[in-house]
Short mmCIF file of C-alpha atoms and ligand atoms in Angstrom, two decimals:
data_model
loop_
_atom_site.label_atom_id
_atom_site.label_comp_id
_atom_site.label_asym_id
_atom_site.label_seq_id
_atom_site.Cartn_x
_atom_site.Cartn_y
_atom_site.Cartn_z
CA MET A 1 38.89 15.46 0.02
CA THR A 2 35.98 13.16 0.83
CA SER A 3 33.80 13.93 3.83
CA GLU A 4 32.10 10.88 5.27
CA ARG A 5 28.57 11.31 6.55
CA ASP A 6 28.13 9.68 9.94
CA ILE A 7 25.10 7.59 9.06
CA ALA A 8 25.30 5.61 12.30
CA ALA A 9 24.72 8.83 14.25
CA MET A 10 21.65 9.86 12.28
CA ARG A 11 18.44 9.89 14.34
CA VAL A 12 15.50 12.25 14.89
CA PRO A 13 13.20 12.46 17.91
CA TYR A 14 9.87 10.65 17.66
CA ASN A 15 7.00 10.96 20.16
CA ASP A 16 7.59 11.55 23.85
CA ASP A 17 5.90 9.79 26.75
CA ASN A 18 2.98 12.24 26.67
CA SER A 19 1.96 10.89 23.31
CA VAL A 20 1.82 7.12 23.41
CA PHE A 21 -0.55 4.86 21.48
CA THR A 22 -2.53 2.63 23.79
CA GLU A 23 -5.43 0.21 23.45
CA SER A 24 -7.77 3.01 24.63
CA ASP A 25 -6.81 4.98 21.48
CA LEU A 26 -8.27 2.28 19.22
CA VAL A 27 -11.45 3.63 17.62
CA SER A 28 -12.77 0.13 16.95
CA MET A 29 -11.92 -3.48 17.77
CA GLU A 30 -11.21 -4.27 14.13
CA PRO A 31 -8.57 -2.85 11.77
CA PHE A 32 -10.56 -1.05 9.05
CA ALA A 33 -11.93 1.79 11.22
CA ASN A 34 -8.52 2.21 12.84
CA PHE A 35 -6.87 2.43 9.41
CA ARG A 36 -9.47 4.99 8.32
CA HIS A 37 -8.77 7.02 11.47
CA TRP A 38 -4.98 7.11 10.94
CA PHE A 39 -5.33 7.60 7.19
CA GLU A 40 -7.59 10.63 7.81
CA GLN A 41 -4.99 12.06 10.21
CA ALA A 42 -2.36 11.62 7.48
CA CYS A 43 -4.63 13.25 4.87
CA GLN A 44 -5.36 16.20 7.14
CA SER A 45 -1.71 16.70 8.05
CA LYS A 46 -0.06 19.34 5.83
CA SER A 47 3.27 17.64 6.38
CA VAL A 48 2.22 14.39 4.69
CA VAL A 49 2.54 15.05 0.98
CA GLU A 50 1.19 11.78 -0.45
CA PRO A 51 -0.71 9.95 2.30
CA ASN A 52 -1.85 7.13 -0.01
CA ALA A 53 1.72 6.23 -1.03
CA MET A 54 2.77 2.83 0.30
CA SER A 55 5.21 0.08 -0.43
CA LEU A 56 3.98 -3.25 -1.72
CA ALA A 57 6.04 -6.38 -1.19
CA THR A 58 5.47 -9.49 -3.24
CA ALA A 59 7.48 -12.69 -3.51
CA SER A 60 8.17 -15.07 -6.36
CA LYS A 61 7.26 -18.73 -6.07
CA GLU A 62 10.88 -19.33 -5.01
CA GLY A 63 10.20 -16.98 -2.08
CA ARG A 64 12.32 -14.12 -3.42
CA PRO A 65 10.80 -10.82 -2.22
CA SER A 66 10.67 -7.50 -4.05
CA THR A 67 9.12 -4.18 -3.04
CA ARG A 68 8.01 -1.04 -4.83
CA MET A 69 6.01 2.09 -4.04
CA LEU A 70 2.38 2.25 -5.18
CA LEU A 71 -0.65 4.44 -4.55
CA LEU A 72 -3.59 3.12 -2.58
CA LYS A 73 -6.71 3.82 -4.62
CA GLY A 74 -9.43 2.85 -2.17
CA PHE A 75 -10.36 0.54 0.64
CA ASP A 76 -13.53 -1.00 1.95
CA GLU A 77 -14.52 -4.03 4.02
CA ARG A 78 -13.14 -6.27 1.23
CA GLY A 79 -9.64 -4.83 1.41
CA PHE A 80 -7.09 -2.36 0.07
CA LYS A 81 -7.04 -1.54 -3.66
CA PHE A 82 -4.27 -0.63 -6.08
CA PHE A 83 -3.87 -0.54 -9.86
CA THR A 84 -1.05 -1.61 -12.09
CA ASN A 85 -0.09 -3.57 -15.20
CA TYR A 86 -0.97 -7.26 -15.02
CA ASN A 87 2.24 -8.11 -16.95
CA SER A 88 4.51 -6.29 -14.51
CA ARG A 89 6.99 -7.99 -12.23
CA LYS A 90 4.70 -7.62 -9.21
CA SER A 91 1.85 -9.22 -11.17
CA HIS A 92 4.03 -12.16 -12.21
CA ASP A 93 4.82 -12.64 -8.53
CA LEU A 94 1.13 -12.41 -7.63
CA ASP A 95 0.21 -14.94 -10.35
CA GLU A 96 2.61 -17.41 -8.76
CA ASN A 97 2.15 -16.47 -5.13
CA PRO A 98 -1.03 -14.47 -4.41
CA TYR A 99 0.07 -12.98 -1.09
CA ALA A 100 1.44 -9.50 -0.45
CA SER A 101 2.33 -7.03 2.23
CA MET A 102 1.58 -3.32 2.12
CA MET A 103 3.28 -0.73 4.29
CA PHE A 104 2.41 2.90 4.91
CA TYR A 105 4.82 5.17 6.80
CA TRP A 106 3.72 8.70 7.55
CA ASP A 107 7.06 9.88 8.82
CA THR A 108 6.04 13.25 10.27
CA LEU A 109 3.33 11.47 12.30
CA LYS A 110 5.73 8.67 13.29
CA LYS A 111 3.04 6.22 12.32
CA MET A 112 3.35 3.02 10.30
CA VAL A 113 0.72 0.53 9.20
CA ARG A 114 1.62 -2.94 7.91
CA ILE A 115 -1.05 -4.94 6.11
CA GLU A 116 -0.64 -8.58 5.03
CA GLY A 117 -2.99 -10.90 3.22
CA SER A 118 -4.05 -12.56 0.01
CA VAL A 119 -4.48 -10.61 -3.21
CA GLU A 120 -7.19 -10.92 -5.87
CA LYS A 121 -7.77 -9.11 -9.15
CA LEU A 122 -10.59 -6.57 -9.21
CA SER A 123 -13.36 -7.05 -11.77
CA GLU A 124 -12.97 -5.66 -15.31
CA GLU A 125 -15.79 -3.21 -14.52
CA GLU A 126 -14.07 -1.84 -11.43
CA SER A 127 -10.73 -1.56 -13.26
CA SER A 128 -12.34 0.16 -16.27
CA GLU A 129 -14.25 2.56 -14.08
CA TYR A 130 -11.06 3.66 -12.30
CA PHE A 131 -9.07 3.77 -15.59
CA GLN A 132 -11.64 6.11 -17.13
CA SER A 133 -11.38 8.42 -14.08
CA ARG A 134 -7.62 8.92 -14.59
CA PRO A 135 -6.12 11.97 -16.36
CA ARG A 136 -5.94 11.37 -20.13
CA CYS A 137 -2.11 11.56 -20.15
CA SER A 138 -1.95 8.77 -17.52
CA GLN A 139 -4.33 6.66 -19.61
CA ILE A 140 -2.17 7.17 -22.69
CA SER A 141 1.03 6.36 -20.76
CA ALA A 142 -0.53 3.19 -19.41
CA SER A 143 -1.57 2.18 -22.91
CA VAL A 144 2.01 2.49 -24.28
CA SER A 145 3.98 1.14 -21.30
CA GLN A 146 4.59 -2.61 -21.17
CA GLN A 147 5.45 -2.11 -17.51
CA SER A 148 8.62 -3.86 -16.27
CA SER A 149 9.69 -5.00 -19.76
CA THR A 150 13.09 -3.95 -21.12
CA ILE A 151 13.13 -1.12 -23.67
CA PRO A 152 15.99 0.30 -25.75
CA ASN A 153 15.88 3.92 -24.52
CA ARG A 154 13.61 6.81 -23.40
CA GLU A 155 13.17 7.95 -26.98
CA ALA A 156 11.39 4.72 -27.91
CA LEU A 157 8.93 5.30 -25.07
CA ARG A 158 8.46 8.94 -26.07
CA ASN A 159 7.82 7.94 -29.69
CA ASP A 160 5.16 5.44 -28.64
CA TYR A 161 3.60 8.09 -26.40
CA GLU A 162 3.57 10.71 -29.20
CA ALA A 163 1.99 8.18 -31.60
CA ALA A 164 -0.69 7.34 -29.03
CA LEU A 165 -1.32 11.06 -28.39
CA LYS A 166 -2.01 11.46 -32.10
CA LYS A 167 -4.19 8.36 -32.21
CA TYR A 168 -6.31 9.67 -29.33
CA GLU A 169 -6.20 13.37 -30.24
CA ASP A 170 -9.99 13.50 -30.52
CA GLU A 171 -10.73 13.89 -26.82
CA SER A 172 -14.35 12.88 -27.25
CA ILE A 173 -13.11 9.33 -27.87
CA PRO A 174 -12.18 7.58 -24.61
CA VAL A 175 -8.78 5.88 -24.37
CA PRO A 176 -9.59 2.16 -23.99
CA LYS A 177 -8.19 0.46 -20.91
CA PRO A 178 -5.42 -1.91 -21.98
CA GLU A 179 -6.41 -5.53 -21.34
CA SER A 180 -3.28 -5.99 -19.27
CA TRP A 181 -4.03 -3.09 -16.95
CA GLY A 182 -6.20 -3.36 -13.84
CA GLY A 183 -6.61 -3.45 -10.13
CA TYR A 184 -6.09 -5.75 -7.19
CA VAL A 185 -7.51 -5.95 -3.71
CA LEU A 186 -5.37 -7.05 -0.79
CA LYS A 187 -7.63 -8.84 1.70
CA PRO A 188 -6.05 -8.34 5.13
CA GLU A 189 -5.37 -11.16 7.54
CA ARG A 190 -3.01 -9.11 9.68
CA VAL A 191 -2.83 -5.34 10.22
CA GLU A 192 -0.32 -3.73 12.53
CA PHE A 193 -0.47 -0.16 13.84
CA TRP A 194 2.93 1.15 14.95
CA GLN A 195 3.74 4.47 16.55
CA GLY A 196 7.30 5.55 17.15
CA GLN A 197 8.70 6.81 20.46
CA THR A 198 11.96 8.65 21.00
CA THR A 199 12.80 6.12 23.73
CA ARG A 200 12.39 3.34 21.13
CA LEU A 201 9.68 1.88 23.37
CA HIS A 202 7.47 1.99 20.30
CA ASP A 203 3.79 1.07 20.40
CA ARG A 204 2.63 -1.85 18.28
CA ILE A 205 -0.93 -3.14 18.22
CA VAL A 206 -1.74 -5.85 15.74
CA PHE A 207 -5.09 -7.19 14.57
CA ARG A 208 -4.98 -10.67 13.12
CA LYS A 209 -7.24 -13.52 12.14
CA PRO A 210 -6.87 -16.59 14.38
CA ALA A 211 -4.93 -19.58 13.07
CA GLN A 212 -7.03 -22.71 12.60
CA GLY A 213 -7.67 -24.44 15.94
CA GLU A 214 -5.66 -21.78 17.82
CA THR A 215 -6.02 -21.68 21.58
CA ILE A 216 -6.04 -18.08 22.75
CA ASP A 217 -3.94 -16.95 25.72
CA PRO A 218 -6.20 -14.24 27.22
CA SER A 219 -3.31 -12.62 29.07
CA VAL A 220 -1.92 -11.32 25.76
CA THR A 221 -4.50 -11.95 23.04
CA HIS A 222 -7.91 -10.29 23.03
CA GLN A 223 -11.08 -10.95 21.11
CA GLY A 224 -11.93 -8.08 18.76
CA ASP A 225 -14.93 -7.64 16.48
CA ASN A 226 -15.79 -9.44 13.23
CA GLY A 227 -13.53 -12.43 13.95
CA TRP A 228 -10.41 -10.34 14.60
CA LEU A 229 -8.02 -10.83 17.52
CA TYR A 230 -5.75 -8.08 18.75
CA GLU A 231 -2.59 -8.03 20.78
CA ARG A 232 0.34 -5.78 21.66
CA LEU A 233 3.81 -6.61 20.36
CA ALA A 234 7.14 -5.73 21.88
CA PRO A 235 8.86 -2.98 19.91
C1 FMN B 301 4.97 7.28 -4.99
C2 FMN B 301 4.89 6.26 -6.10
C3 FMN B 301 3.64 5.79 -6.50
C4 FMN B 301 3.55 4.82 -7.49
N1 FMN B 301 2.31 4.34 -7.81
C5 FMN B 301 2.19 3.32 -8.69
C6 FMN B 301 0.93 2.70 -8.90
O1 FMN B 301 -0.10 3.06 -8.29
N2 FMN B 301 0.87 1.68 -9.80
C7 FMN B 301 1.98 1.22 -10.45
O2 FMN B 301 1.86 0.28 -11.24
N3 FMN B 301 3.19 1.77 -10.25
C8 FMN B 301 3.33 2.80 -9.38
N4 FMN B 301 4.58 3.36 -9.13
C9 FMN B 301 5.75 2.77 -9.82
C10 FMN B 301 6.19 1.51 -9.06
O3 FMN B 301 6.94 1.83 -7.89
C11 FMN B 301 7.03 0.52 -9.93
O4 FMN B 301 8.11 1.20 -10.52
C12 FMN B 301 6.19 -0.13 -11.04
O5 FMN B 301 4.89 -0.49 -10.59
C13 FMN B 301 6.89 -1.39 -11.57
O6 FMN B 301 7.10 -2.30 -10.50
P1 FMN B 301 7.40 -3.86 -10.72
O7 FMN B 301 8.39 -3.96 -11.86
O8 FMN B 301 7.95 -4.36 -9.44
O9 FMN B 301 6.09 -4.52 -11.08
C14 FMN B 301 4.71 4.35 -8.15
C15 FMN B 301 5.97 4.85 -7.76
C16 FMN B 301 6.05 5.79 -6.75
C17 FMN B 301 7.40 6.29 -6.32
#
């Protein structure tokens, strides 16, 4: 006998009306400090297991999107950094179409952040510095994985890993960063902060850069700091 799960009926309560996200909760009139504030809340919350996990969406030059989970590895006034293999599918997309969208969802906080912008490679120095900070087993895995390529089976991967383990068994010798491995920075042009409400009257405040020659409607769009505008979106 098959028992059907009633997916359509699945829902959990979010925040109630005593806990809304309003413009007065913004810690700054630009997105970076607000991201830092929410990210810190996520890091301090015991219920968020991997606060720097996010999805990254890219699109091919034909406009075909794909998404995957990644780990954020830093952010500063330049943007949001992640590391990967430059021959991977995402990197092929970014070679052809250097724009991406990043999304964090901290489900127990009912908070989501969406970040969109252009993507650039980090310098070799920055990529090498991060690579050398990784656990040795991660360095070895990165050096044997031609990420996103087809391989015959797990054994082939394991054999390459074992061979590399042997090659780098002298731990005083650093594992060299593969040429095809490195970082990117996503430079935000639009950052949305979303907080979920049980009523589905969710809060959405977006910071964005103005379009060229845009005339601002002050009843809905407000001047922020450092060239950012901010506005509230309907849920
Ligand atoms: C939580 C989580 C974190 C991940 N972090 C990374 C990462 O930082 N870098 C990376 O290249 N892949 C990471 N992956 C694997 C990617 O999701 C993906 O499988 C891989 O990058 C290949 O994607 P692509 O073929 O679309 O390029 C992570 C997966 C999960 C589930």
